[in-house]
Amino acid sequence: MYNRLFNCSWLLLVTIIISVSCTRKEKGGFTVSIHYLNADKMVPQNYAGNEKVPVANVSNPRFVLEEIPYGTDQHPILLDSIAVTGKEGKIVLKGNGAEEGIYQLMVENGPIVLLINDAEQIDVDLDLSKKDNYYSVKGSEASQHLKEFITHYDEKAGIINNVINEIDSVKQFGGSDSLLIAATNRKNQAITGLNDYLSRFIDKADSPAESLFALGMCSRSFQRDEFGKLLNTVVKRFPAHKVLAEQKAMYDAQMVELSRQQQSNSSWVGKQAPDLALPSVEGKTISIASFRGKYLLVDFWASWCAPCRHENPNVVNVYKEFKDKNFTILGVSLDTARGTWLKAIKEDQLTWTHISDLQLWNSKAVDIFKFEGIPYNVLIDPQGKVIAESLRGNDLENKLREVLQ
């Protein structure tokens, strides 16, 4: 499942790819010529609603050209800047870079224009009084492609976010399962459409910097295996691009570490699930073994666990989508107070079976399953074998879709 905007459990592994650039360019630089209009009527960057409210004391804004360095701990690098004095005019800024990367033309208190240095001369026409479509680019084909890409991406992402808002409303106001499933299907179709667009864009891109920027967007909605395939494709197409090679090496190292962590933590996959029997909400002892014959997600959580509560809407959605396909959920809580446990179940609309011995980390569940943190879960097949664990977000939905087809 996706949260606004496509919160993926593995996103941190590839966030670095969104911010790309490089070191100084020995072979020379590039020039950005800006023809600007309406500096005295500039729409502020953080405006509210659709209002075009002029900002006080911005009739002489400073234009800044910055390099966006790759990595998550570096600030943009200032390359050039100039303060303008007229309502309209023309200014020239100069930059450099070792290879193609992403740069930003930033207007103080105003808009930002993303550029790619695929040409020595880049011309930008900028109308500071406009909220949308406020600039055009000439001389740089990659920069123009990037502008078009951002427009199309925002449109498609907006559709997805609207459906996610609809899903939230259905859940909040107690809509029927059929409405929730229909909205979820529309969301999935919209995400598929977005991913198809991203794949086509990357497949056609002639610029390594274009591809890197698009890959950053892919990290929000692609599964890691599919993302890895796209990254490999781009690296093969642009083998001389150093930043791409660095990102590929970093991604591969992170995937090795992720695999190592999963293997060290995944002691139950492929084994018969141990039995666990604890009191239910009604006080009746219920065991994992009693669900034999169904696919069972044993979900370990607690009312005090913020990540658990954040993940609960995803679990609710998969339950509603798959509960009629020989699948159910058993919630196992590490709460200590019965009242807060029951309140969280009601608030989060967790309508499946729940058990707990209310012993926090002294729970039999921890002793038997040996997990060190929550949320944690195991997916058990009808024969009682664990087939997956630690499934969160979209990974949970995809795994259930795989095994319940």
Tab-separated table of C-alpha atoms in Angstrom:
chain	number	residue	atom	x	y	z
A	1	MET	CA	0.000	0.000	0.000
A	2	TYR	CA	1.143	3.567	-0.499
A	3	ASN	CA	0.937	6.539	1.794
A	4	ARG	CA	1.009	10.086	0.510
A	5	LEU	CA	3.272	10.321	-1.595
A	6	PHE	CA	4.359	6.703	-2.108
A	7	ASN	CA	6.013	5.998	1.195
A	8	CYS	CA	8.098	2.874	0.542
A	9	SER	CA	9.923	0.930	3.224
A	10	TRP	CA	13.079	0.811	1.101
A	11	LEU	CA	12.983	4.405	-0.099
A	12	LEU	CA	15.900	5.488	2.084
A	13	LEU	CA	18.107	3.104	0.153
A	14	VAL	CA	17.695	5.090	-3.034
A	15	THR	CA	16.868	8.610	-1.904
A	16	ILE	CA	20.394	9.629	-2.796
A	17	ILE	CA	19.656	9.069	-6.481
A	18	ILE	CA	17.195	11.953	-6.578
A	19	SER	CA	19.979	14.445	-5.834
A	20	VAL	CA	22.562	14.183	-8.585
A	21	SER	CA	25.396	16.291	-9.835
A	22	CYS	CA	29.143	16.179	-9.908
A	23	THR	CA	32.386	18.009	-9.315
A	24	ARG	CA	33.887	20.896	-11.216
A	25	LYS	CA	34.267	20.699	-14.952
A	26	GLU	CA	37.821	20.781	-16.246
A	27	LYS	CA	36.776	21.001	-19.887
A	28	GLY	CA	34.818	24.233	-19.412
A	29	GLY	CA	31.478	25.575	-18.218
A	30	PHE	CA	28.024	26.580	-19.380
A	31	THR	CA	26.057	29.799	-19.464
A	32	VAL	CA	22.451	30.403	-18.438
A	33	SER	CA	20.860	33.497	-19.975
A	34	ILE	CA	17.631	34.513	-18.252
A	35	HIS	CA	15.085	36.888	-19.735
A	36	TYR	CA	12.738	37.719	-16.871
A	37	LEU	CA	9.432	39.590	-16.641
A	38	ASN	CA	7.290	41.041	-13.803
A	39	ALA	CA	9.848	40.980	-10.992
A	40	ASP	CA	7.580	43.430	-9.130
A	41	LYS	CA	4.630	40.992	-9.285
A	42	MET	CA	6.433	37.825	-8.330
A	43	VAL	CA	4.377	34.941	-6.950
A	44	PRO	CA	6.122	33.811	-3.745
A	45	GLN	CA	7.383	30.257	-3.555
A	46	ASN	CA	5.275	29.393	-0.512
A	47	TYR	CA	2.024	31.029	-1.578
A	48	ALA	CA	-1.318	29.855	-0.217
A	49	GLY	CA	-4.096	28.458	-2.366
A	50	ASN	CA	-4.494	29.899	-5.839
A	51	GLU	CA	-3.889	33.485	-4.818
A	52	LYS	CA	-1.107	35.362	-6.560
A	53	VAL	CA	-0.024	37.613	-3.753
A	54	PRO	CA	2.947	39.857	-4.558
A	55	VAL	CA	5.717	39.678	-1.986
A	56	ALA	CA	6.832	42.897	-0.361
A	57	ASN	CA	10.387	44.018	-1.036
A	58	VAL	CA	11.090	41.511	-3.798
A	59	SER	CA	11.151	43.949	-6.705
A	60	ASN	CA	14.909	43.386	-6.814
A	61	PRO	CA	15.213	39.614	-6.330
A	62	ARG	CA	18.525	37.814	-6.454
A	63	PHE	CA	18.932	35.141	-9.104
A	64	VAL	CA	21.099	32.200	-8.004
A	65	LEU	CA	22.552	29.277	-9.974
A	66	GLU	CA	23.376	26.243	-7.816
A	67	GLU	CA	24.687	22.764	-8.367
A	68	ILE	CA	22.704	20.028	-6.622
A	69	PRO	CA	25.378	17.679	-5.250
A	70	TYR	CA	24.650	14.017	-4.977
A	71	GLY	CA	24.328	12.674	-1.457
A	72	THR	CA	21.895	13.488	1.335
A	73	ASP	CA	24.200	15.525	3.596
A	74	GLN	CA	25.396	18.243	1.236
A	75	HIS	CA	23.835	21.617	0.557
A	76	PRO	CA	23.516	22.988	-2.981
A	77	ILE	CA	26.755	24.537	-4.189
A	78	LEU	CA	26.570	28.187	-5.176
A	79	LEU	CA	27.979	28.754	-8.658
A	80	ASP	CA	26.846	32.278	-9.515
A	81	SER	CA	24.346	34.921	-8.464
A	82	ILE	CA	23.239	38.436	-9.280
A	83	ALA	CA	20.691	40.926	-7.940
A	84	VAL	CA	18.517	42.568	-10.574
A	85	THR	CA	17.179	46.093	-10.418
A	86	GLY	CA	14.420	46.255	-13.016
A	87	LYS	CA	10.939	44.837	-13.388
A	88	GLU	CA	12.176	43.005	-16.459
A	89	GLY	CA	15.484	42.443	-18.140
A	90	LYS	CA	18.167	39.949	-19.028
A	91	ILE	CA	20.887	38.484	-16.839
A	92	VAL	CA	23.591	35.881	-17.390
A	93	LEU	CA	24.832	33.301	-14.893
A	94	LYS	CA	27.726	30.890	-15.347
A	95	GLY	CA	28.191	27.353	-14.062
A	96	ASN	CA	30.386	24.306	-14.489
A	97	GLY	CA	30.331	20.579	-13.865
A	98	ALA	CA	32.376	17.481	-14.613
A	99	GLU	CA	29.546	15.800	-16.514
A	100	GLU	CA	25.798	16.068	-16.974
A	101	GLY	CA	23.990	16.785	-13.737
A	102	ILE	CA	21.046	18.657	-12.237
A	103	TYR	CA	21.268	22.377	-11.475
A	104	GLN	CA	18.751	24.813	-10.089
A	105	LEU	CA	18.117	28.391	-11.076
A	106	MET	CA	16.568	29.820	-7.926
A	107	VAL	CA	14.905	33.191	-7.601
A	108	GLU	CA	15.066	34.643	-4.097
A	109	ASN	CA	11.596	34.208	-2.491
A	110	GLY	CA	10.347	32.939	-5.852
A	111	PRO	CA	10.280	29.928	-8.154
A	112	ILE	CA	12.938	27.340	-8.912
A	113	VAL	CA	13.880	26.120	-12.386
A	114	LEU	CA	15.673	22.787	-12.748
A	115	LEU	CA	18.252	22.601	-15.519
A	116	ILE	CA	20.602	20.059	-17.067
A	117	ASN	CA	23.953	21.181	-18.456
A	118	ASP	CA	23.774	19.280	-21.752
A	119	ALA	CA	24.587	22.468	-23.695
A	120	GLU	CA	27.076	25.299	-23.315
A	121	GLN	CA	24.351	27.936	-23.767
A	122	ILE	CA	20.949	27.633	-22.060
A	123	ASP	CA	18.261	30.290	-22.502
A	124	VAL	CA	15.456	30.653	-19.969
A	125	ASP	CA	12.373	32.869	-20.370
A	126	LEU	CA	10.858	33.479	-16.933
A	127	ASP	CA	7.585	35.228	-16.038
A	128	LEU	CA	7.687	35.787	-12.281
A	129	SER	CA	3.998	36.736	-12.075
A	130	LYS	CA	2.811	33.257	-13.062
A	131	LYS	CA	2.070	30.404	-10.707
A	132	ASP	CA	2.192	27.607	-13.290
A	133	ASN	CA	4.125	27.173	-16.503
A	134	TYR	CA	6.202	30.188	-15.561
A	135	TYR	CA	9.271	29.376	-17.651
A	136	SER	CA	10.478	27.952	-20.943
A	137	VAL	CA	13.906	26.654	-21.918
A	138	LYS	CA	15.789	26.832	-25.194
A	139	GLY	CA	19.163	25.450	-26.162
A	140	SER	CA	19.024	22.564	-23.689
A	141	GLU	CA	16.976	19.630	-24.926
A	142	ALA	CA	17.477	17.721	-21.679
A	143	SER	CA	16.227	20.672	-19.587
A	144	GLN	CA	13.098	20.904	-21.744
A	145	HIS	CA	12.511	17.158	-21.363
A	146	LEU	CA	12.940	17.516	-17.601
A	147	LYS	CA	10.341	20.294	-17.484
A	148	GLU	CA	7.850	18.147	-19.425
A	149	PHE	CA	8.625	15.159	-17.216
A	150	ILE	CA	7.923	17.086	-14.005
A	151	THR	CA	4.593	18.309	-15.395
A	152	HIS	CA	3.423	14.822	-16.411
A	153	TYR	CA	4.683	13.238	-13.201
A	154	ASP	CA	2.851	15.779	-11.027
A	155	GLU	CA	-0.381	15.166	-12.954
A	156	LYS	CA	-0.200	11.400	-12.517
A	157	ALA	CA	0.918	11.628	-8.887
A	158	GLY	CA	-1.978	14.010	-8.214
A	159	ILE	CA	-4.457	11.400	-9.443
A	160	ILE	CA	-2.964	8.834	-7.081
A	161	ASN	CA	-3.074	11.191	-4.123
A	162	ASN	CA	-6.721	12.016	-4.849
A	163	VAL	CA	-7.602	8.322	-4.725
A	164	ILE	CA	-5.607	7.900	-1.508
A	165	ASN	CA	-7.633	10.766	-0.012
A	166	GLU	CA	-10.796	8.986	-1.131
A	167	ILE	CA	-9.630	5.779	0.556
A	168	ASP	CA	-8.939	7.719	3.757
A	169	SER	CA	-12.464	9.183	3.625
A	170	VAL	CA	-14.064	5.789	3.070
A	171	LYS	CA	-12.242	4.403	6.098
A	172	GLN	CA	-12.922	7.449	8.249
A	173	PHE	CA	-16.665	7.473	7.587
A	174	GLY	CA	-17.160	3.711	7.612
A	175	GLY	CA	-17.725	3.113	3.907
A	176	SER	CA	-18.474	-0.358	2.627
A	177	ASP	CA	-15.802	-2.894	1.752
A	178	SER	CA	-16.870	-2.731	-1.890
A	179	LEU	CA	-16.188	1.020	-2.005
A	180	LEU	CA	-12.791	0.529	-0.374
A	181	ILE	CA	-11.817	-2.277	-2.742
A	182	ALA	CA	-12.948	-0.268	-5.785
A	183	ALA	CA	-10.913	2.746	-4.664
A	184	THR	CA	-7.909	0.538	-3.928
A	185	ASN	CA	-8.138	-0.948	-7.415
A	186	ARG	CA	-8.221	2.539	-8.944
A	187	LYS	CA	-5.190	3.471	-6.875
A	188	ASN	CA	-3.314	0.393	-8.061
A	189	GLN	CA	-4.240	1.118	-11.682
A	190	ALA	CA	-3.060	4.721	-11.322
A	191	ILE	CA	0.252	3.597	-9.826
A	192	THR	CA	0.684	1.098	-12.653
A	193	GLY	CA	0.035	3.905	-15.141
A	194	LEU	CA	2.608	6.121	-13.435
A	195	ASN	CA	5.197	3.365	-13.419
A	196	ASP	CA	4.574	2.632	-17.094
A	197	TYR	CA	5.161	6.307	-17.857
A	198	LEU	CA	8.378	6.333	-15.825
A	199	SER	CA	9.647	3.229	-17.608
A	200	ARG	CA	8.886	4.692	-21.033
A	201	PHE	CA	10.535	8.001	-20.144
A	202	ILE	CA	13.719	6.314	-18.954
A	203	ASP	CA	13.737	4.015	-21.973
A	204	LYS	CA	13.648	7.016	-24.344
A	205	ALA	CA	15.905	9.375	-22.374
A	206	ASP	CA	19.102	10.354	-24.179
A	207	SER	CA	20.501	12.163	-21.162
A	208	PRO	CA	22.033	10.415	-18.133
A	209	ALA	CA	20.933	13.293	-15.875
A	210	GLU	CA	17.325	12.957	-17.107
A	211	SER	CA	17.479	9.266	-16.328
A	212	LEU	CA	18.913	9.848	-12.851
A	213	PHE	CA	16.187	12.315	-11.959
A	214	ALA	CA	13.477	9.934	-13.216
A	215	LEU	CA	15.061	7.073	-11.273
A	216	GLY	CA	14.675	9.152	-8.137
A	217	MET	CA	10.939	9.335	-8.808
A	218	CYS	CA	10.847	5.592	-9.538
A	219	SER	CA	12.158	4.953	-6.035
A	220	ARG	CA	8.794	6.171	-4.688
A	221	SER	CA	6.589	3.688	-6.496
A	222	PHE	CA	8.667	0.787	-7.868
A	223	GLN	CA	9.465	-2.389	-6.010
A	224	ARG	CA	13.162	-2.704	-5.344
A	225	ASP	CA	13.713	-5.537	-7.839
A	226	GLU	CA	12.102	-3.577	-10.666
A	227	PHE	CA	13.992	-0.470	-9.627
A	228	GLY	CA	17.247	-2.406	-9.732
A	229	LYS	CA	16.519	-3.554	-13.276
A	230	LEU	CA	15.891	0.022	-14.405
A	231	LEU	CA	19.070	1.238	-12.739
A	232	ASN	CA	21.093	-1.500	-14.438
A	233	THR	CA	19.597	-0.544	-17.799
A	234	VAL	CA	20.513	3.109	-17.382
A	235	VAL	CA	24.064	2.310	-16.270
A	236	LYS	CA	24.591	0.105	-19.330
A	237	ARG	CA	23.307	2.877	-21.586
A	238	PHE	CA	25.600	5.517	-20.058
A	239	PRO	CA	28.662	3.557	-18.897
A	240	ALA	CA	30.948	6.612	-18.837
A	241	HIS	CA	28.794	8.616	-16.443
A	242	LYS	CA	30.650	8.610	-13.124
A	243	VAL	CA	27.738	9.614	-10.883
A	244	LEU	CA	25.581	6.846	-12.327
A	245	ALA	CA	28.361	4.351	-11.674
A	246	GLU	CA	28.702	5.614	-8.098
A	247	GLN	CA	24.965	5.321	-7.492
A	248	LYS	CA	24.950	1.802	-8.926
A	249	ALA	CA	27.831	0.758	-6.668
A	250	MET	CA	26.105	2.302	-3.645
A	251	TYR	CA	22.774	0.697	-4.495
A	252	ASP	CA	24.402	-2.732	-4.937
A	253	ALA	CA	26.176	-2.387	-1.586
A	254	GLN	CA	22.929	-1.410	0.113
A	255	MET	CA	21.104	-4.350	-1.429
A	256	VAL	CA	23.815	-6.714	-0.159
A	257	GLU	CA	23.458	-5.239	3.329
A	258	LEU	CA	19.658	-5.447	3.152
A	259	SER	CA	19.898	-9.083	2.092
A	260	ARG	CA	22.290	-9.795	4.947
A	261	GLN	CA	19.957	-8.181	7.449
A	262	GLN	CA	16.971	-10.052	6.096
A	263	GLN	CA	18.794	-13.361	6.239
A	264	SER	CA	19.959	-12.736	9.798
A	265	ASN	CA	16.453	-11.747	10.866
A	266	SER	CA	14.512	-14.200	8.734
A	267	SER	CA	14.964	-17.270	10.905
A	268	TRP	CA	11.425	-18.518	10.368
A	269	VAL	CA	11.034	-18.438	6.578
A	270	GLY	CA	10.853	-21.980	5.223
A	271	LYS	CA	10.222	-23.464	8.672
A	272	GLN	CA	7.085	-24.629	10.403
A	273	ALA	CA	5.646	-21.811	12.456
A	274	PRO	CA	5.925	-22.382	16.216
A	275	ASP	CA	2.641	-22.513	18.019
A	276	LEU	CA	1.571	-19.652	20.209
A	277	ALA	CA	-1.557	-19.607	22.363
A	278	LEU	CA	-2.685	-16.488	24.259
A	279	PRO	CA	-5.938	-15.014	25.598
A	280	SER	CA	-8.186	-13.236	23.113
A	281	VAL	CA	-10.133	-10.039	23.678
A	282	GLU	CA	-12.976	-12.204	25.011
A	283	GLY	CA	-10.645	-14.119	27.332
A	284	LYS	CA	-10.635	-17.321	25.273
A	285	THR	CA	-7.280	-18.958	24.587
A	286	ILE	CA	-6.570	-18.940	20.848
A	287	SER	CA	-3.605	-20.546	19.139
A	288	ILE	CA	-1.880	-20.085	15.822
A	289	ALA	CA	-2.460	-23.762	15.108
A	290	SER	CA	-6.223	-23.216	15.165
A	291	PHE	CA	-5.936	-21.296	11.871
A	292	ARG	CA	-4.375	-24.226	10.001
A	293	GLY	CA	-5.850	-24.475	6.499
A	294	LYS	CA	-5.759	-20.699	5.893
A	295	TYR	CA	-3.078	-18.226	4.944
A	296	LEU	CA	-2.444	-16.428	8.231
A	297	LEU	CA	-0.645	-13.170	8.875
A	298	VAL	CA	0.493	-13.086	12.505
A	299	ASP	CA	0.905	-9.369	13.184
A	300	PHE	CA	2.913	-8.350	16.271
A	301	TRP	CA	2.151	-4.781	17.388
A	302	ALA	CA	1.132	-2.573	20.332
A	303	SER	CA	-1.020	0.480	20.929
A	304	TRP	CA	2.029	2.456	22.139
A	305	CYS	CA	4.077	1.635	19.018
A	306	ALA	CA	3.854	4.620	16.638
A	307	PRO	CA	5.265	2.744	13.594
A	308	CYS	CA	2.724	-0.014	14.256
A	309	ARG	CA	-0.154	2.447	14.336
A	310	HIS	CA	1.168	4.085	11.181
A	311	GLU	CA	1.269	0.691	9.446
A	312	ASN	CA	-2.187	-0.406	10.640
A	313	PRO	CA	-4.119	1.281	7.784
A	314	ASN	CA	-2.100	-0.780	5.304
A	315	VAL	CA	-2.918	-3.960	7.207
A	316	VAL	CA	-6.610	-3.001	7.322
A	317	ASN	CA	-6.667	-2.503	3.563
A	318	VAL	CA	-5.080	-5.858	2.746
A	319	TYR	CA	-7.420	-7.591	5.168
A	320	LYS	CA	-10.473	-6.117	3.478
A	321	GLU	CA	-9.093	-6.957	0.046
A	322	PHE	CA	-8.058	-10.561	0.732
A	323	LYS	CA	-10.199	-11.785	3.654
A	324	ASP	CA	-12.504	-13.732	1.316
A	325	LYS	CA	-9.576	-15.544	-0.320
A	326	ASN	CA	-8.697	-18.033	2.432
A	327	PHE	CA	-6.731	-15.387	4.309
A	328	THR	CA	-7.005	-13.897	7.766
A	329	ILE	CA	-4.961	-12.046	10.379
A	330	LEU	CA	-4.116	-12.755	13.999
A	331	GLY	CA	-3.049	-9.679	15.935
A	332	VAL	CA	-0.615	-10.256	18.792
A	333	SER	CA	-0.189	-7.239	21.064
A	334	LEU	CA	2.670	-6.347	23.404
A	335	ASP	CA	0.425	-4.015	25.390
A	336	THR	CA	0.314	-4.019	29.172
A	337	ALA	CA	-3.070	-2.364	29.717
A	338	ARG	CA	-6.209	-4.047	28.445
A	339	GLY	CA	-8.047	-0.744	28.072
A	340	THR	CA	-5.511	0.916	25.770
A	341	TRP	CA	-5.185	-2.323	23.781
A	342	LEU	CA	-8.936	-2.493	23.137
A	343	LYS	CA	-9.128	1.233	22.403
A	344	ALA	CA	-6.431	0.971	19.733
A	345	ILE	CA	-8.177	-2.003	18.140
A	346	LYS	CA	-11.375	0.036	17.874
A	347	GLU	CA	-9.728	3.269	16.734
A	348	ASP	CA	-7.690	1.575	14.002
A	349	GLN	CA	-10.619	-0.650	12.915
A	350	LEU	CA	-8.687	-3.883	13.343
A	351	THR	CA	-11.600	-6.256	12.854
A	352	TRP	CA	-9.707	-9.546	12.972
A	353	THR	CA	-8.869	-11.808	15.934
A	354	HIS	CA	-6.559	-10.421	18.618
A	355	ILE	CA	-4.618	-12.057	21.434
A	356	SER	CA	-2.266	-10.807	24.155
A	357	ASP	CA	-0.895	-11.762	27.541
A	358	LEU	CA	-0.342	-8.037	28.303
A	359	GLN	CA	3.258	-8.635	29.318
A	360	LEU	CA	5.090	-6.153	27.071
A	361	TRP	CA	8.533	-7.597	26.153
A	362	ASN	CA	8.049	-10.417	28.652
A	363	SER	CA	5.296	-11.783	26.416
A	364	LYS	CA	5.422	-15.432	25.372
A	365	ALA	CA	5.216	-14.120	21.792
A	366	VAL	CA	8.662	-12.522	22.093
A	367	ASP	CA	10.131	-15.592	23.745
A	368	ILE	CA	8.793	-17.927	21.052
A	369	PHE	CA	9.332	-15.854	17.892
A	370	LYS	CA	12.567	-14.158	19.040
A	371	PHE	CA	11.862	-10.789	17.406
A	372	GLU	CA	13.576	-7.661	18.705
A	373	GLY	CA	11.246	-4.939	17.454
A	374	ILE	CA	7.743	-4.186	16.254
A	375	PRO	CA	5.936	-3.932	13.934
A	376	TYR	CA	6.861	-7.462	12.960
A	377	ASN	CA	4.871	-10.174	11.219
A	378	VAL	CA	5.062	-13.643	9.737
A	379	LEU	CA	2.960	-14.991	6.881
A	380	ILE	CA	2.039	-18.654	7.323
A	381	ASP	CA	0.685	-20.913	4.577
A	382	PRO	CA	-2.245	-23.339	5.079
A	383	GLN	CA	0.194	-26.134	5.998
A	384	GLY	CA	1.672	-24.081	8.818
A	385	LYS	CA	4.952	-23.107	7.120
A	386	VAL	CA	6.276	-19.545	7.305
A	387	ILE	CA	6.600	-18.222	3.748
A	388	ALA	CA	7.519	-14.589	4.495
A	389	GLU	CA	8.107	-12.187	7.341
A	390	SER	CA	8.620	-8.512	8.112
A	391	LEU	CA	6.221	-7.535	5.326
A	392	ARG	CA	5.230	-3.878	5.400
A	393	GLY	CA	3.526	-1.438	3.073
A	394	ASN	CA	3.460	-2.414	-0.556
A	395	ASP	CA	5.558	-5.545	0.074
A	396	LEU	CA	2.715	-7.009	2.136
A	397	GLU	CA	0.109	-6.344	-0.547
A	398	ASN	CA	2.306	-7.717	-3.324
A	399	LYS	CA	3.138	-10.903	-1.416
A	400	LEU	CA	-0.510	-11.605	-0.677
A	401	ARG	CA	-1.442	-10.924	-4.271
A	402	GLU	CA	1.256	-13.380	-5.337
A	403	VAL	CA	0.207	-16.264	-3.086
A	404	LEU	CA	-3.578	-15.725	-3.213
A	405	GLN	CA	-4.043	-15.497	-6.981
